[in-house]
Short mmCIF file of C-alpha atoms in Angstrom, two decimals:
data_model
loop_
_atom_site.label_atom_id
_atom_site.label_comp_id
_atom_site.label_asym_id
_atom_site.label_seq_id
_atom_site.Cartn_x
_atom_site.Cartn_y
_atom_site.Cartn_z
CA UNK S 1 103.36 53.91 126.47
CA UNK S 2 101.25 50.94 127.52
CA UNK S 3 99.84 50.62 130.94
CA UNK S 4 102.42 47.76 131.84
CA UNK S 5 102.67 49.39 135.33
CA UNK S 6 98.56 49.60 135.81
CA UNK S 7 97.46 49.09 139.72
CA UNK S 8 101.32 48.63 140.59
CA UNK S 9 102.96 51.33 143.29
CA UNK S 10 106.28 53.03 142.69
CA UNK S 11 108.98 54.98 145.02
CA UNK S 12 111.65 57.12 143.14
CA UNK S 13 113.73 58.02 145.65
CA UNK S 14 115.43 61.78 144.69
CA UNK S 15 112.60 62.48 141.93
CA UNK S 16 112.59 65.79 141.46
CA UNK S 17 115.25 66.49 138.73
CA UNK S 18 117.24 64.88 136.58
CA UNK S 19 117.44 60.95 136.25
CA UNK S 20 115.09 60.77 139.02
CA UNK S 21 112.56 62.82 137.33
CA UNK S 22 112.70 61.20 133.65
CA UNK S 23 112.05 58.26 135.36
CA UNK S 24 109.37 59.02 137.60
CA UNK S 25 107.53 60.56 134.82
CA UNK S 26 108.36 57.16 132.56
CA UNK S 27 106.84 55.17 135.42
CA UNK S 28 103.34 57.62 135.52
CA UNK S 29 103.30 57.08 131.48
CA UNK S 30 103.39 53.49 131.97
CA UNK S 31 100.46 53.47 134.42
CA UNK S 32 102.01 53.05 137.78
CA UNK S 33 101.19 55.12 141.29
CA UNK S 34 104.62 56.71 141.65
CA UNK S 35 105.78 58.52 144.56
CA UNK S 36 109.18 60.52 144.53
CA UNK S 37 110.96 62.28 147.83
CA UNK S 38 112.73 65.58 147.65
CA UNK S 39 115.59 66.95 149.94
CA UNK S 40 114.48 70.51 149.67
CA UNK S 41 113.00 71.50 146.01
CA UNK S 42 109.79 71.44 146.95
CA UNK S 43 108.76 73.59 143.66
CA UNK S 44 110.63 71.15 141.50
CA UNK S 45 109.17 68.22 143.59
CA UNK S 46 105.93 69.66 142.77
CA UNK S 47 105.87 70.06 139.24
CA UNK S 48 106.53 66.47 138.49
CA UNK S 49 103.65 65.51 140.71
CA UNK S 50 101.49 68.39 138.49
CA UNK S 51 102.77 67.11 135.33
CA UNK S 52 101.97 63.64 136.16
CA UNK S 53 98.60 64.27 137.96
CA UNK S 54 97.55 66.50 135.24
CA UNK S 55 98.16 63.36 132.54
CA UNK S 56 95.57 61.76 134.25
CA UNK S 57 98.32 59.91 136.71
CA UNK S 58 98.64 58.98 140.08
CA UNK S 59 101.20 61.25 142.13
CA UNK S 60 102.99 62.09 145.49
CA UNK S 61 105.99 63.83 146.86
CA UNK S 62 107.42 63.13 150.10
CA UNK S 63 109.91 65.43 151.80
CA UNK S 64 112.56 63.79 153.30
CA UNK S 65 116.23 64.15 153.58
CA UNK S 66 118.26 60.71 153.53
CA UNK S 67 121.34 62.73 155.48
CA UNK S 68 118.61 61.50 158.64
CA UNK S 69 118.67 57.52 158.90
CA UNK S 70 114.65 58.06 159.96
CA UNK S 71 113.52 59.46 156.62
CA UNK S 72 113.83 56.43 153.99
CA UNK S 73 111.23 54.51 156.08
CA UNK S 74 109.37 57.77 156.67
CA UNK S 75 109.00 57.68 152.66
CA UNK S 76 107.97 53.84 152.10
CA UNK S 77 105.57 54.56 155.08
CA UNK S 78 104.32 57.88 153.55
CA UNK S 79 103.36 55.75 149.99
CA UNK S 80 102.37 52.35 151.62
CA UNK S 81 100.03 54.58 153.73
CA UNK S 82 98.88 55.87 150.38
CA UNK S 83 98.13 53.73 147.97
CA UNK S 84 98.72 50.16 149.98
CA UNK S 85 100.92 48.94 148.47
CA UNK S 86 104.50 49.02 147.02
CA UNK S 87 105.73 47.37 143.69
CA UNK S 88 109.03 49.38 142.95
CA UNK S 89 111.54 50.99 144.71
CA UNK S 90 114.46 53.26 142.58
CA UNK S 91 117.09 54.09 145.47
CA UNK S 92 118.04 57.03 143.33
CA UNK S 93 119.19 59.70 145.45
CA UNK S 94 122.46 60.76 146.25
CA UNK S 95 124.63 63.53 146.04
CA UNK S 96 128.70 64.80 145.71
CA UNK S 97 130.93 65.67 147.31
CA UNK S 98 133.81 65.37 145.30
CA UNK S 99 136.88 66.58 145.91
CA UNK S 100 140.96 65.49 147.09
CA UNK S 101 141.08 62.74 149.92
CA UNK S 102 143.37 65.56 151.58
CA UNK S 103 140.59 68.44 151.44
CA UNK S 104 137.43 66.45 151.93
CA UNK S 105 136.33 66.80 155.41
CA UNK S 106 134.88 64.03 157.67
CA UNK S 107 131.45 65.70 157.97
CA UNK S 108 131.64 65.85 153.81
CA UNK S 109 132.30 62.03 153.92
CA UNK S 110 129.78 61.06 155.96
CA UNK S 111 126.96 62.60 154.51
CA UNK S 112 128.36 61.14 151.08
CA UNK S 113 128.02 57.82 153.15
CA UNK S 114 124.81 58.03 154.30
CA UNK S 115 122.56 59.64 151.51
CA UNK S 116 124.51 57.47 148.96
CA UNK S 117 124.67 54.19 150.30
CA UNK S 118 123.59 53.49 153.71
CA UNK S 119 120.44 55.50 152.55
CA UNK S 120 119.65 52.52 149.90
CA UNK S 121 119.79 49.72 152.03
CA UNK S 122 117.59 52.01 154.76
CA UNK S 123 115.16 52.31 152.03
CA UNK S 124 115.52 48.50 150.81
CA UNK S 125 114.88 47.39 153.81
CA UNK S 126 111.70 49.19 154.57
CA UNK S 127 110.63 48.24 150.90
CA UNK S 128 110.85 44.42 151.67
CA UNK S 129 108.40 44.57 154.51
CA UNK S 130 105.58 45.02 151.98
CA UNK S 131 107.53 43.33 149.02
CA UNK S 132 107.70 40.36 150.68
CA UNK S 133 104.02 40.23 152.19
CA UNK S 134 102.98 40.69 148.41
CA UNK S 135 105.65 38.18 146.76
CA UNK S 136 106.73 40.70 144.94
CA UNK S 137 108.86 43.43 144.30
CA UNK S 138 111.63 45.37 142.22
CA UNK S 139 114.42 47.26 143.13
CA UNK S 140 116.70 49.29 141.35
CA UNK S 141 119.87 50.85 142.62
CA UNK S 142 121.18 53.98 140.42
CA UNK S 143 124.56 53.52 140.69
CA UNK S 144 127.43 55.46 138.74
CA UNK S 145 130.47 53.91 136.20
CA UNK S 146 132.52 55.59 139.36
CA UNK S 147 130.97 53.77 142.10
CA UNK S 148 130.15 50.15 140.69
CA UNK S 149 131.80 47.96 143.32
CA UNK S 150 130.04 49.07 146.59
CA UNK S 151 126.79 49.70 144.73
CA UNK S 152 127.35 46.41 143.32
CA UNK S 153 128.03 44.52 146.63
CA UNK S 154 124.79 45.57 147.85
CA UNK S 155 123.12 45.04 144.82
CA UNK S 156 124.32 40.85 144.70
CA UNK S 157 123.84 40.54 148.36
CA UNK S 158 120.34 41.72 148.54
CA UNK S 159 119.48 40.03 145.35
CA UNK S 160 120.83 36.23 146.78
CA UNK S 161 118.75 37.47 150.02
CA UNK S 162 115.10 37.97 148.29
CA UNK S 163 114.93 36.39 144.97
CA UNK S 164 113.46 32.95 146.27
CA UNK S 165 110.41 35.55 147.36
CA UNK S 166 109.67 36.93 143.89
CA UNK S 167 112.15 40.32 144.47
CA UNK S 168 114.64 41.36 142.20
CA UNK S 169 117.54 43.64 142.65
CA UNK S 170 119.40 45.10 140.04
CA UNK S 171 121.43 48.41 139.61
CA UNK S 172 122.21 50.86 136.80
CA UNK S 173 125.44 52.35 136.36
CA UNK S 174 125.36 55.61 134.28
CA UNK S 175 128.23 57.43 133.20
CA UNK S 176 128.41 60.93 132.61
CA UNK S 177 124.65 61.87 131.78
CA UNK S 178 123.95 65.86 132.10
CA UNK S 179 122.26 65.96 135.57
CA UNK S 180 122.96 68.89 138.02
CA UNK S 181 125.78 66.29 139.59
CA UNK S 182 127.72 66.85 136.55
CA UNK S 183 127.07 70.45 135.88
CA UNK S 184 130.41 71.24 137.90
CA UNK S 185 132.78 68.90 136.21
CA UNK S 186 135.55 70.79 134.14
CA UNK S 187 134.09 71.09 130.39
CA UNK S 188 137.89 69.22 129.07
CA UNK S 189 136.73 66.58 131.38
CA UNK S 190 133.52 65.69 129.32
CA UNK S 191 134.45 66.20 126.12
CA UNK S 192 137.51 63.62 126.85
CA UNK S 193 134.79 61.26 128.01
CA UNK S 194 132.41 62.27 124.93
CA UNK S 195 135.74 61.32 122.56
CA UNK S 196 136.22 58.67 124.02
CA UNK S 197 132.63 56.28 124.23
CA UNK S 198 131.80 54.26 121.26
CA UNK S 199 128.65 56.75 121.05
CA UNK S 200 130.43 59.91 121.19
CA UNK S 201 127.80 62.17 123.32
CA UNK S 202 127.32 63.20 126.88
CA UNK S 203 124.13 60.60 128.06
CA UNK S 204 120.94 62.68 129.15
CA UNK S 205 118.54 61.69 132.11
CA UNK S 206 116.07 60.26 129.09
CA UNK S 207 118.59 57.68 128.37
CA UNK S 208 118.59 55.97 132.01
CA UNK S 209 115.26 56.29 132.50
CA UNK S 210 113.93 53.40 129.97
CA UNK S 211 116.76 50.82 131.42
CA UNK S 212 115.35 51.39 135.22
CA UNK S 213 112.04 51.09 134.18
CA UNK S 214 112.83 47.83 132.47
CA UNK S 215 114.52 46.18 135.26
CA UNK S 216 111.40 46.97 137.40
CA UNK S 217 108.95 45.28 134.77
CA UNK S 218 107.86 41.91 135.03
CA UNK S 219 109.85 41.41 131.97
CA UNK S 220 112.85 41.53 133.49
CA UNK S 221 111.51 38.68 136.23
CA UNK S 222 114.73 36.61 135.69
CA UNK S 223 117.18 39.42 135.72
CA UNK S 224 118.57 39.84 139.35
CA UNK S 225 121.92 40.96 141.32
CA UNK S 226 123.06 43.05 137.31
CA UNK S 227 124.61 46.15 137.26
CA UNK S 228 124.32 47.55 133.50
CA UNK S 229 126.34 50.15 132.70
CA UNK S 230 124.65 53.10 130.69
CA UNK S 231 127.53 55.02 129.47
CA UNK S 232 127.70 55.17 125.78
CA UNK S 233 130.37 52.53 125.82
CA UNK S 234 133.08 54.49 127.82
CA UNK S 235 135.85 52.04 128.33
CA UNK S 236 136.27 51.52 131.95
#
């Protein structure tokens, strides 16, 4: 891949596996510094950064878990501090908690809250401060096909706030793409969504990976506030 990323400075927030990773290591390949946080897989965490750094690439991992409000500024600090600069943020972290309204406890809710959403616009925010000195910036929200309206909300809103300073927001929606998220849904559950997308396959990290890094090149410089669904075509 061409070094369309070269001297540019990029935070995948939840990098360690999964869409996070295939698109941390798409961002190295492309010539950008990229930094990725971990929750607690500090071997998995560390293999990206040793794949990356032994291709000749620019790497960091930065422990932090977004359940704490403190840690998505810890993390911009942590790669601002490092390289001086930052070009991209990918609020990619998140986990589940799925389960019936009825069963899911208030402690299971809020962390779902926080890591998921009020996590992004923690990290957002701390992103600008540097974005904004630079007139620049890119961020990308990974959203899901299950989640698009509150993803989406934040995704406009920010984008209407910053794009008169050279920062664009967008957001990717993926659908069910094998990640460790998905591991636990029932198998009759995918292979109804396989049957039923136009392309007729469960997605794979390797396919969301290419749209986020698009969004965050300067070719996508007048495409702002989007959400684009990666999902094979699954009818909503």
């Amino acid at each position: 891949m061409s070094d369309r990323f070269h001297d540019q400075v990029v935070l995948v927030t939840g990098g360690s596996r999964g869409i996070g990773r295939a698109t941390a290591i798409l961002f190295g390949e492309a010539g950008a510094a990229v930094g990725i946080t971990y929750r607690s897989r500090k071997a998995e965490a560390d293999s990206v950064v040793e794949q990356l750094s032994h291709a000749g690439h620019k790497a960091m991992a930065v422990q932090a878990d977004f359940a704490d409000s403190a840690a998505p500024g810890i993390a911009v600090e942590a790669v601002v501090k490092r390289w001086g600069r930052l070009d991209v943020l990918v609020n990619n972290a998140g986990l589940t908690r799925d389960t019936l309204v009825l069963r899911m406890s208030e402690a299971d809710w809020d962390i779902v809250i926080q890591t998921n959403l009020k996590a992004a616009f923690l990290a957002s925010k701390a992103a600008l401060r540097p974005m904004l000195k630079q007139k620049y910036g890119r961020i990308v929200n990974v959203s899901s096909l299950a989640g698009v309206a509150g993803n989406a909300g934040l995704t406009k809103a920010l984008a209407k706030e910053v794009g008169s300073r050279n920062i664009t927001v967008n957001a990717v929606a993926p659908g069910f793409i094998t990640t460790e998220l998905t591991s636990s849904l029932p198998a009759d559950l995918l292979e109804r969504a396989r049957q039923a997308a136009a392309i007729p396959r469960i997605g794979t990290p390797e396919d969301v990976a290419p749209a986020i890094v698009f969004l965050a090149s300067r070719a996508a410089g007048y495409i702002t506030g989007q959400v684009l669904g990666i999902d094979g075509g699954l009818p909503i």
